[in-house]
Coordinates of C-alpha atoms and ligand atoms in Angstrom, one line a residue:
M13 CA 15.2 -116.0 38.6
S14 CA 15.2 -119.3 40.4
A15 CA 18.5 -121.1 41.2
M16 CA 17.4 -123.9 38.9
T17 CA 16.7 -121.5 36.0
S18 CA 19.9 -119.5 36.4
R19 CA 21.9 -122.8 36.6
T20 CA 20.2 -124.1 33.5
L21 CA 21.0 -120.9 31.6
R22 CA 24.7 -121.0 32.7
C23 CA 25.0 -124.6 31.7
T24 CA 23.4 -124.0 28.4
S25 CA 25.6 -121.0 27.5
Q26 CA 28.7 -122.9 28.6
A27 CA 27.7 -125.7 26.3
A28 CA 27.2 -123.3 23.5
E29 CA 30.6 -121.6 24.1
H30 CA 32.4 -124.9 24.1
G31 CA 30.7 -125.9 20.9
A32 CA 28.8 -128.8 22.4
S33 CA 26.5 -130.6 20.1
P34 CA 23.0 -129.3 20.1
A35 CA 21.8 -132.8 20.1
A36 CA 23.2 -133.2 23.6
A37 CA 20.9 -130.4 24.9
T38 CA 17.4 -131.1 26.1
P39 CA 14.5 -129.3 24.2
R40 CA 14.1 -127.0 27.2
Q41 CA 17.9 -126.1 27.2
R42 CA 17.7 -125.4 23.5
R43 CA 14.7 -123.2 24.0
L44 CA 16.4 -121.2 26.8
A45 CA 19.6 -120.9 24.7
K46 CA 17.5 -119.5 21.8
N47 CA 15.8 -117.1 24.3
K48 CA 19.2 -116.0 25.4
R49 CA 20.5 -115.4 21.9
Q50 CA 17.4 -113.4 20.9
H51 CA 17.6 -111.5 24.2
K52 CA 21.2 -110.5 23.4
E53 CA 20.0 -109.2 20.0
G54 CA 17.3 -107.3 21.8
L55 CA 19.8 -105.8 24.2
E56 CA 21.9 -104.6 21.3
W57 CA 18.9 -103.0 19.8
R58 CA 18.1 -101.3 23.1
Q59 CA 21.6 -100.0 23.3
Q60 CA 21.1 -98.3 20.0
V61 CA 17.8 -96.9 21.2
L62 CA 19.6 -95.4 24.2
E63 CA 22.1 -93.8 22.0
E64 CA 19.4 -92.5 19.6
P65 CA 16.3 -92.1 21.7
A66 CA 14.4 -89.9 19.2
T67 CA 14.2 -92.9 16.8
L68 CA 12.4 -95.2 19.2
S69 CA 10.6 -97.9 17.3
P70 CA 9.7 -101.5 18.0
P71 CA 12.6 -104.0 17.9
P72 CA 12.9 -106.3 14.9
P73 CA 10.6 -109.2 15.4
A74 CA 12.3 -112.2 16.9
A75 CA 13.0 -115.1 14.6
V76 CA 10.0 -117.3 15.3
G77 CA 8.7 -120.7 14.4
P78 CA 5.1 -121.4 13.5
G79 CA 3.7 -119.0 16.1
L80 CA 4.8 -115.8 17.9
S81 CA 7.4 -116.4 20.6
L82 CA 8.4 -114.4 23.6
S83 CA 12.1 -115.1 24.0
C84 CA 12.4 -113.4 27.3
P85 CA 15.3 -114.1 29.7
H86 CA 13.0 -113.6 32.7
F87 CA 10.4 -116.1 31.5
E88 CA 9.7 -118.9 34.1
A89 CA 11.0 -116.7 37.0
C90 CA 8.8 -113.6 36.6
S91 CA 5.0 -114.0 37.0
G92 CA 4.2 -111.5 34.2
C93 CA 4.0 -113.9 31.3
T94 CA 2.7 -117.5 31.3
L95 CA 3.3 -118.4 27.6
D96 CA 6.6 -118.2 25.7
S97 CA 5.6 -119.7 22.4
N98 CA 2.6 -119.8 20.1
L99 CA 1.5 -116.5 21.7
D100 CA -1.0 -116.0 18.9
T101 CA -2.9 -119.2 19.6
P102 CA -3.4 -119.1 23.4
P103 CA -5.5 -121.9 24.8
V104 CA -8.5 -119.6 25.4
L105 CA -8.7 -118.9 21.6
H106 CA -9.9 -122.5 21.1
K107 CA -12.7 -121.9 23.6
A108 CA -13.7 -118.7 21.9
K109 CA -13.7 -120.3 18.5
A110 CA -15.8 -123.2 19.8
F111 CA -18.3 -120.7 21.3
F112 CA -18.7 -118.3 18.5
E113 CA -18.4 -120.7 15.6
D114 CA -20.0 -123.8 16.9
E115 CA -22.5 -122.5 19.4
C116 CA -23.4 -119.1 17.9
G117 CA -23.0 -120.1 14.3
L118 CA -20.6 -117.3 13.3
G119 CA -18.6 -118.1 10.2
S120 CA -15.1 -117.7 11.6
F121 CA -13.7 -116.1 14.8
Q122 CA -10.4 -114.5 14.1
L123 CA -7.7 -113.2 16.4
H124 CA -5.9 -110.0 15.3
T125 CA -2.2 -110.2 15.5
N126 CA 0.9 -109.3 13.6
S127 CA 4.5 -110.4 13.6
D128 CA 5.7 -107.7 16.0
S129 CA 2.8 -108.0 18.4
A130 CA 4.8 -109.9 21.0
H131 CA 7.4 -107.3 22.0
S132 CA 7.6 -103.8 23.5
W133 CA 3.8 -103.5 23.5
R134 CA 3.2 -102.7 27.2
Q135 CA 2.9 -99.0 27.7
R136 CA 1.7 -99.1 31.3
A137 CA 3.3 -101.3 33.9
R138 CA 3.1 -101.6 37.7
L139 CA 6.2 -102.9 39.4
A140 CA 6.7 -103.8 43.0
V141 CA 9.6 -102.4 45.1
R142 CA 10.9 -104.9 47.7
R143 CA 14.2 -106.3 48.9
D144 CA 15.3 -109.5 47.1
G145 CA 16.7 -112.6 48.8
S146 CA 20.1 -111.0 49.2
G147 CA 18.6 -107.9 50.8
R148 CA 19.1 -105.7 47.7
P149 CA 16.3 -103.2 46.9
V150 CA 14.7 -104.3 43.7
V151 CA 12.2 -102.9 41.2
G152 CA 10.5 -105.9 39.6
L153 CA 7.7 -108.4 39.6
F154 CA 6.8 -111.1 42.1
D155 CA 8.0 -114.7 41.3
K156 CA 5.3 -117.1 40.3
G157 CA 3.1 -117.9 43.3
S158 CA 5.0 -115.9 45.8
H159 CA 5.8 -112.4 47.0
A160 CA 9.6 -112.9 46.5
I161 CA 10.7 -110.3 43.9
T162 CA 12.6 -110.7 40.6
A163 CA 14.2 -107.8 38.8
I164 CA 13.2 -107.7 35.2
P165 CA 15.5 -105.1 33.6
S166 CA 15.3 -106.7 30.1
C167 CA 11.6 -107.4 30.0
V168 CA 10.8 -107.9 26.3
V169 CA 7.1 -106.9 26.6
H170 CA 7.8 -103.5 28.2
H171 CA 8.1 -100.5 25.9
P172 CA 11.8 -99.6 26.0
A173 CA 11.0 -96.3 27.8
I174 CA 9.4 -98.3 30.6
N175 CA 12.5 -100.4 31.1
Q176 CA 14.7 -97.2 31.0
A177 CA 12.5 -95.5 33.6
A178 CA 12.4 -98.6 35.8
E179 CA 16.2 -98.7 35.7
L180 CA 16.3 -95.0 36.7
V181 CA 14.2 -95.9 39.8
Q182 CA 16.4 -98.9 40.5
Q183 CA 19.5 -96.6 40.6
A184 CA 17.6 -93.9 42.7
L185 CA 16.6 -96.5 45.4
E186 CA 20.2 -96.9 46.3
A187 CA 21.3 -93.3 45.7
C188 CA 18.6 -92.0 48.0
A189 CA 18.6 -94.8 50.5
V190 CA 14.9 -95.5 50.0
E191 CA 13.4 -98.2 52.2
P192 CA 11.4 -100.7 50.1
Y193 CA 8.1 -101.8 51.5
I194 CA 8.0 -104.9 53.8
E195 CA 4.7 -106.7 53.7
G196 CA 5.3 -108.6 56.9
N197 CA 5.1 -105.6 59.2
G198 CA 3.9 -102.8 56.9
S199 CA 7.1 -100.8 57.2
G200 CA 9.2 -99.2 54.5
Q201 CA 8.6 -96.3 52.2
L202 CA 8.2 -97.2 48.5
R203 CA 5.6 -99.9 47.7
Y204 CA 5.2 -99.8 43.9
V205 CA 5.8 -97.7 40.9
Q206 CA 3.5 -97.3 37.9
L207 CA 5.0 -96.3 34.6
T208 CA 2.9 -95.2 31.7
V209 CA 4.2 -94.1 28.3
V210 CA 3.1 -90.6 27.2
D211 CA 3.0 -89.8 23.5
Q212 CA 4.8 -86.5 23.3
Q213 CA 3.5 -85.8 19.8
A214 CA -0.1 -86.1 21.1
A215 CA 0.9 -84.0 24.2
Q216 CA 1.2 -80.9 22.0
P217 CA -2.1 -79.1 21.7
P218 CA -3.3 -78.7 18.1
S219 CA -2.6 -75.0 18.1
G220 CA 0.8 -75.7 19.8
G221 CA 3.0 -73.8 17.4
T222 CA 5.2 -74.6 14.5
G223 CA 6.2 -78.0 15.5
T224 CA 9.9 -77.2 15.7
S225 CA 9.9 -77.7 19.5
I226 CA 8.0 -81.0 19.4
V227 CA 9.9 -83.8 21.2
A228 CA 9.3 -87.0 19.3
A229 CA 10.5 -89.5 21.8
P230 CA 7.9 -91.0 24.2
A231 CA 8.3 -90.2 27.8
V232 CA 7.1 -91.8 31.0
Q233 CA 4.6 -90.7 33.6
L234 CA 6.0 -92.1 36.8
V235 CA 3.9 -92.8 40.0
L236 CA 5.6 -93.5 43.3
V237 CA 3.3 -95.4 45.5
W238 CA 4.3 -94.2 49.0
N239 CA 3.6 -96.0 52.2
S240 CA 2.2 -93.0 54.2
E241 CA -0.7 -90.6 54.5
A242 CA -0.6 -87.6 52.2
A243 CA -0.9 -84.9 54.8
A244 CA 2.4 -83.9 56.4
E245 CA 2.3 -84.4 60.1
E246 CA 3.9 -82.1 62.7
E247 CA 7.4 -81.0 61.8
G248 CA 10.1 -83.4 63.0
S249 CA 7.6 -86.3 63.2
E250 CA 8.0 -89.6 61.4
G251 CA 5.4 -88.5 58.8
S252 CA 7.2 -85.4 57.8
A253 CA 10.5 -87.3 57.6
S254 CA 8.8 -89.8 55.3
L255 CA 7.5 -87.0 53.1
A256 CA 10.9 -85.4 53.0
A257 CA 12.4 -88.7 51.8
L258 CA 9.6 -88.8 49.1
S259 CA 10.4 -85.3 48.0
A260 CA 14.2 -86.1 47.8
L261 CA 13.6 -89.2 45.8
A262 CA 11.2 -87.5 43.4
S263 CA 13.7 -84.6 42.8
H264 CA 16.6 -86.9 42.3
L265 CA 14.5 -88.9 39.7
W266 CA 13.3 -85.7 38.0
Q267 CA 16.8 -84.4 37.7
L268 CA 18.1 -87.7 36.3
G269 CA 15.1 -88.3 34.0
S270 CA 14.2 -84.9 32.7
Q271 CA 17.3 -82.8 32.3
S272 CA 19.8 -84.5 30.0
A273 CA 21.5 -82.1 27.6
D274 CA 22.0 -84.7 24.9
R275 CA 18.7 -86.6 24.8
P276 CA 15.0 -85.8 25.1
P277 CA 13.7 -86.1 28.7
L278 CA 12.8 -89.7 29.7
L279 CA 10.3 -88.6 32.4
H280 CA 7.1 -86.7 31.6
S281 CA 6.0 -86.3 35.2
V282 CA 6.4 -87.7 38.7
W283 CA 3.4 -88.3 40.9
A284 CA 3.0 -89.6 44.4
N285 CA 0.2 -91.9 45.3
F286 CA -0.3 -92.4 49.0
Q287 CA -1.2 -95.9 50.2
P288 CA -0.8 -96.3 54.0
A289 CA -3.2 -99.4 54.3
R290 CA -1.9 -102.9 55.0
T291 CA -3.6 -104.3 51.9
N292 CA -2.9 -105.9 48.5
V293 CA -4.7 -103.0 46.8
I294 CA -1.9 -101.2 45.0
M295 CA -3.1 -97.6 44.9
G296 CA -4.3 -95.5 47.7
P297 CA -6.9 -92.7 47.4
E298 CA -4.7 -89.6 47.4
W299 CA -2.5 -88.2 44.7
R300 CA 0.0 -85.4 44.4
L301 CA 1.8 -84.1 41.3
L302 CA 5.5 -83.6 42.3
H303 CA 7.1 -82.7 39.0
G304 CA 6.2 -82.2 35.4
A305 CA 2.9 -81.8 33.5
E306 CA -0.4 -82.8 35.0
L307 CA -2.0 -83.8 31.7
A308 CA -0.7 -86.8 29.8
W309 CA -1.9 -87.6 26.3
T310 CA -1.8 -90.3 23.7
R311 CA -3.5 -90.8 20.4
L312 CA -5.9 -93.8 20.1
G313 CA -8.5 -94.6 17.5
G314 CA -8.2 -91.2 15.8
A315 CA -8.7 -89.1 19.0
D316 CA -6.3 -87.4 21.3
I317 CA -6.9 -89.1 24.7
C318 CA -5.9 -87.3 27.9
F319 CA -5.3 -89.5 30.9
G320 CA -4.3 -89.2 34.5
P321 CA -2.3 -91.6 36.6
G322 CA -5.3 -92.9 38.5
S323 CA -7.6 -93.8 35.6
F324 CA -7.8 -97.0 33.7
M325 CA -5.8 -97.2 30.4
Q326 CA -5.4 -100.2 28.2
A327 CA -1.7 -101.1 28.4
N328 CA -1.4 -102.1 24.8
Y329 CA -1.9 -99.0 22.8
A330 CA -1.3 -100.6 19.3
A331 CA -3.8 -103.4 19.9
M332 CA -6.4 -101.0 21.4
D333 CA -5.9 -98.7 18.4
R334 CA -6.7 -101.6 16.0
C335 CA -9.7 -102.6 18.1
L336 CA -11.1 -99.1 18.0
Q337 CA -10.8 -99.1 14.2
V338 CA -12.9 -102.2 14.1
M339 CA -15.5 -100.8 16.6
Q340 CA -15.9 -97.7 14.3
E341 CA -17.0 -99.9 11.4
H342 CA -20.0 -101.0 13.5
V343 CA -21.3 -97.6 14.5
P344 CA -23.4 -95.7 11.9
P345 CA -23.0 -92.0 11.5
G346 CA -25.6 -90.0 13.4
S347 CA -25.7 -92.5 16.3
V348 CA -26.5 -91.6 19.9
V349 CA -23.8 -93.5 21.8
A350 CA -23.9 -94.6 25.5
D351 CA -20.3 -95.6 26.5
L352 CA -21.0 -97.5 29.7
H353 CA -17.7 -98.4 31.2
A354 CA -15.9 -95.4 29.9
G355 CA -12.6 -95.0 31.9
V356 CA -11.3 -91.7 30.4
G357 CA -13.7 -92.1 27.5
T358 CA -11.3 -93.7 25.0
I359 CA -14.0 -95.6 23.0
G360 CA -16.6 -92.9 23.0
L361 CA -14.1 -90.2 22.1
S362 CA -12.7 -92.3 19.3
L363 CA -16.3 -92.8 17.9
A364 CA -16.9 -89.1 18.3
A365 CA -13.8 -88.2 16.4
T366 CA -14.5 -90.6 13.5
R367 CA -18.2 -91.5 13.2
Q368 CA -20.0 -88.2 13.6
P369 CA -22.4 -89.3 16.3
R370 CA -25.1 -86.9 17.5
S371 CA -24.0 -87.5 21.1
V372 CA -21.8 -89.6 23.3
A373 CA -22.7 -90.1 27.0
A374 CA -19.8 -91.7 29.0
V375 CA -20.7 -93.5 32.2
E376 CA -17.9 -94.6 34.6
I377 CA -17.9 -95.6 38.2
N378 CA -14.4 -94.1 39.0
G379 CA -14.5 -90.3 39.1
Q380 CA -10.7 -90.1 38.3
G381 CA -11.5 -90.2 34.6
Q382 CA -13.8 -87.2 34.4
G383 CA -11.3 -84.4 34.2
S384 CA -9.3 -86.2 31.6
F385 CA -12.5 -86.8 29.5
E386 CA -13.3 -83.2 29.7
H387 CA -9.9 -82.1 28.4
S388 CA -10.1 -84.6 25.5
A389 CA -13.7 -83.6 24.7
A390 CA -12.7 -79.9 24.6
R391 CA -9.7 -80.6 22.4
L392 CA -11.9 -82.7 20.1
Q393 CA -14.7 -80.1 19.9
H394 CA -12.0 -77.5 19.1
S395 CA -10.5 -79.6 16.3
L396 CA -14.0 -80.5 14.8
V397 CA -14.8 -76.8 14.6
A398 CA -11.4 -76.0 13.1
A399 CA -11.7 -78.8 10.5
P400 CA -15.2 -80.3 10.3
P401 CA -15.2 -83.8 8.7
A402 CA -16.7 -83.8 5.1
G403 CA -20.5 -83.7 5.2
A404 CA -20.6 -83.0 9.0
S405 CA -22.0 -80.0 10.8
D406 CA -19.5 -77.4 12.1
G407 CA -22.0 -76.4 14.6
S408 CA -22.7 -73.1 12.9
S409 CA -26.0 -74.1 11.4
S410 CA -28.9 -73.6 13.7
S411 CA -30.7 -76.7 12.3
T412 CA -27.9 -79.2 13.2
P413 CA -26.9 -79.0 16.9
P414 CA -23.2 -79.6 17.7
M415 CA -22.3 -83.0 19.0
Q416 CA -22.9 -83.5 22.7
L417 CA -20.2 -85.1 24.8
G418 CA -21.1 -85.8 28.4
Y419 CA -19.6 -87.7 31.4
H420 CA -21.5 -89.2 34.3
V421 CA -19.8 -90.7 37.3
A422 CA -22.1 -93.6 38.2
A423 CA -22.4 -97.4 38.1
A424 CA -23.7 -98.4 34.7
G425 CA -26.2 -100.8 36.3
S426 CA -27.5 -98.1 38.7
D427 CA -30.0 -96.7 36.2
P428 CA -29.4 -98.2 32.7
G429 CA -32.6 -96.7 31.3
R430 CA -31.4 -93.3 32.1
W431 CA -27.8 -93.8 30.9
C432 CA -29.1 -95.3 27.6
R433 CA -32.0 -92.9 27.1
N434 CA -32.4 -92.4 23.3
A435 CA -29.2 -94.3 22.7
T436 CA -29.0 -96.1 19.4
T437 CA -25.6 -97.7 20.2
V438 CA -24.5 -98.9 23.6
V439 CA -20.8 -99.7 24.3
C440 CA -20.0 -102.0 27.2
D441 CA -16.4 -102.5 28.3
P442 CA -16.8 -103.9 31.8
P443 CA -14.1 -105.2 34.2
R444 CA -13.3 -108.9 34.3
K445 CA -16.4 -109.8 36.2
G446 CA -18.6 -108.8 33.3
L447 CA -21.9 -106.9 33.2
E448 CA -23.6 -106.0 36.5
A449 CA -26.7 -108.2 37.0
S450 CA -29.0 -105.1 36.8
L451 CA -27.5 -103.9 33.5
L452 CA -27.7 -107.4 32.0
R453 CA -31.3 -107.7 33.1
W454 CA -32.2 -104.3 31.6
L455 CA -30.5 -105.3 28.3
C456 CA -32.4 -108.6 28.2
T457 CA -35.8 -107.1 28.9
V458 CA -35.8 -103.6 27.5
S459 CA -38.5 -103.1 24.9
P460 CA -37.4 -102.6 21.3
E461 CA -38.9 -99.1 21.2
Q462 CA -36.8 -98.0 24.2
G463 CA -33.6 -99.9 23.8
P464 CA -30.5 -99.4 21.7
A465 CA -30.3 -100.9 18.2
H466 CA -26.7 -102.0 18.5
M467 CA -24.4 -103.1 21.3
L468 CA -20.6 -103.3 21.1
Y469 CA -19.4 -105.5 24.0
L470 CA -15.6 -105.4 24.5
S471 CA -14.5 -108.0 27.1
C472 CA -11.2 -108.8 28.8
S473 CA -12.6 -112.0 30.2
F474 CA -13.8 -114.6 27.8
A475 CA -15.6 -116.5 30.6
S476 CA -17.8 -113.6 31.6
L477 CA -18.4 -112.6 28.0
R478 CA -19.6 -116.1 27.2
R479 CA -21.9 -116.0 30.3
D480 CA -23.4 -112.6 29.4
A481 CA -23.6 -113.3 25.6
T482 CA -25.5 -116.5 26.4
A483 CA -28.0 -114.6 28.5
L484 CA -28.4 -111.8 25.8
L485 CA -29.0 -114.3 23.0
A486 CA -31.3 -116.4 25.1
S487 CA -33.4 -113.3 25.8
G488 CA -34.4 -113.2 22.2
R489 CA -33.8 -109.4 22.2
W490 CA -30.3 -109.6 20.6
R491 CA -28.6 -111.4 17.7
L492 CA -24.9 -111.7 17.4
R493 CA -23.7 -110.0 14.2
H494 CA -19.9 -110.2 14.6
A495 CA -17.1 -111.2 17.0
E496 CA -13.3 -111.0 16.8
G497 CA -10.4 -111.2 19.2
F498 CA -7.4 -109.0 19.8
L499 CA -4.1 -109.9 21.4
F500 CA -4.0 -107.3 24.2
V501 CA -1.7 -109.2 26.5
P502 CA 0.7 -111.4 24.4
G503 CA 2.5 -113.8 26.6
T504 CA -0.6 -114.8 28.6
N505 CA -3.6 -117.0 28.1
H506 CA -5.8 -114.0 27.4
I507 CA -7.7 -112.4 24.5
E508 CA -9.7 -109.3 24.3
T509 CA -13.0 -110.0 22.6
L510 CA -15.3 -107.7 20.7
A511 CA -18.8 -109.0 20.2
V512 CA -21.3 -106.9 18.2
F513 CA -25.0 -107.5 18.8
E514 CA -28.0 -106.0 17.0
R515 CA -31.5 -105.9 18.2
T516 CA -33.8 -108.5 16.8
A517 CA -37.2 -106.7 16.7
G518 CA -38.7 -103.3 16.5
A519 CA -37.8 -100.2 14.4
S520 CA -34.1 -99.3 14.5
K521 CA -33.5 -95.8 15.8
A522 CA -30.2 -95.4 13.9
Ligands
SAM15 C1 -11.9 -102.5 31.1 S1 -12.0 -100.9 31.7 C2 -12.5 -100.0 30.2 C3 -12.2 -98.5 30.3 C4 -12.4 -97.8 28.9 N1 -13.5 -98.3 28.2 C5 -11.2 -97.9 28.1 O1 -11.2 -98.4 27.0 O2 -10.1 -97.5 28.5 C6 -13.4 -101.0 32.6 C7 -13.9 -99.7 33.3 O3 -15.1 -99.9 33.9 C8 -15.2 -99.2 35.1 N2 -16.2 -99.8 35.9 C9 -16.2 -100.9 36.7 N3 -17.4 -101.2 37.2 C10 -18.2 -100.3 36.7 C11 -19.6 -100.1 36.8 N4 -20.4 -100.9 37.6 N5 -20.2 -99.1 36.1 C12 -19.5 -98.3 35.3 N6 -18.1 -98.4 35.2 C13 -17.5 -99.4 35.8 C14 -13.8 -99.3 35.6 O4 -13.5 -98.3 36.6 C15 -13.0 -99.2 34.3 O5 -12.6 -97.8 34.1

């Protein structure tokens, strides 16, 4: 928190304590005082959660004005959020409305949101580990526009389990005398931590017993991003001392976070990721499981989704779940689905669990997702055989083949004709830069007989979606049937947009 902000907060609270007239405060002081009051209520709620972890549920929504508000004590210092009021009408929403309503002629472009969307939504967070201005090791985020670090122990957008696990790491830094990373000279040990909430209910396999041993509280998959190579060097060398320090830190955390007699374990697992390079890329190429279970699960869009620490996961599970439900409405039963930017296969698996497609082919450039996809697919196939959906094949009939679920590690644009062979529905969920030029060209030129009938394009960047949608519509091959937005990152000028296209000519394959 900047000196200016902390001074302002102090002054505001003193004014409030001494009963100063609200009229004497500036609008900003009043806003910060309100943030502080709501933050205090949030802390009280979190204290209750700590005492009763099995009942973790979202905090009561903050008292808000016309729009959703953030009310975070770290706002303005921390770089994580850029909006603290009217979160449900970020500036980009106006651009999206203008594009879809005025340029594309859709009736109305809506943004999905509800009153508790603003808080406790983040289920995956990456936090830096550095020394602060006073030399104290800190787990937090960089200040706006700099690499100076701010601790954010009361972050209101983090799921409470993430804040608790971050606090555990904060304590362990000092207890284990861990050296935070120093960017200036590349020295130090711990660079970042990644914390991901694991749904312990979904973690139980469907045949996992009576349910009496199920631990209801969410736990955290913790990754320690360590500033060294993975391989131990000769005994007594600097490398092995560094790995011994990593091992001691991980054991200390595991003991603190997994073995409490009076509450469910906070940690699901502890991983090491090794990043020795002097780079801004957070994760390195090598991973090692140090404690706990390798497989982590959550339930999204009607499917159990397995994920590892190195594969992409949407951080806002509730918003993604809602988005998946909407996507399902646009996929007819019996479809052949190509899920082109699949990650661990969340979208394709959700469609497989709910829409009875004939097949789903997942295509993903990062091979880290493949093992997770295969675990999820096996669990899904098992549950479909055990309880086939009404009217669906259980695979026992020789005339109706079982659903095919496949995963290809490849760039979607490398051979779109191959990845989309026979596909009736193509799903694109690209990174911020949008569709690869080769994929966009194929979609804009493929003949109606060969191409898919429907396309679901989910985008995290409105600018690249607008560019790609303009090209798709200009090609004459596609018509926009529907579009809507989802608040995946409340507190920022960002919306996730789903655009549903249908082919304009030729016989539909679906
Ligand atoms: C926004 S994420 C979506 C992941 C997944 N659909 C989900 O919902 O979790 C984008 C994914 O596209 C992958 N990706 C990036 N470039 C790609 C490419 N050229 N071809 C295929 N996948 C790509 C990334 O590795 C990442 O997993």
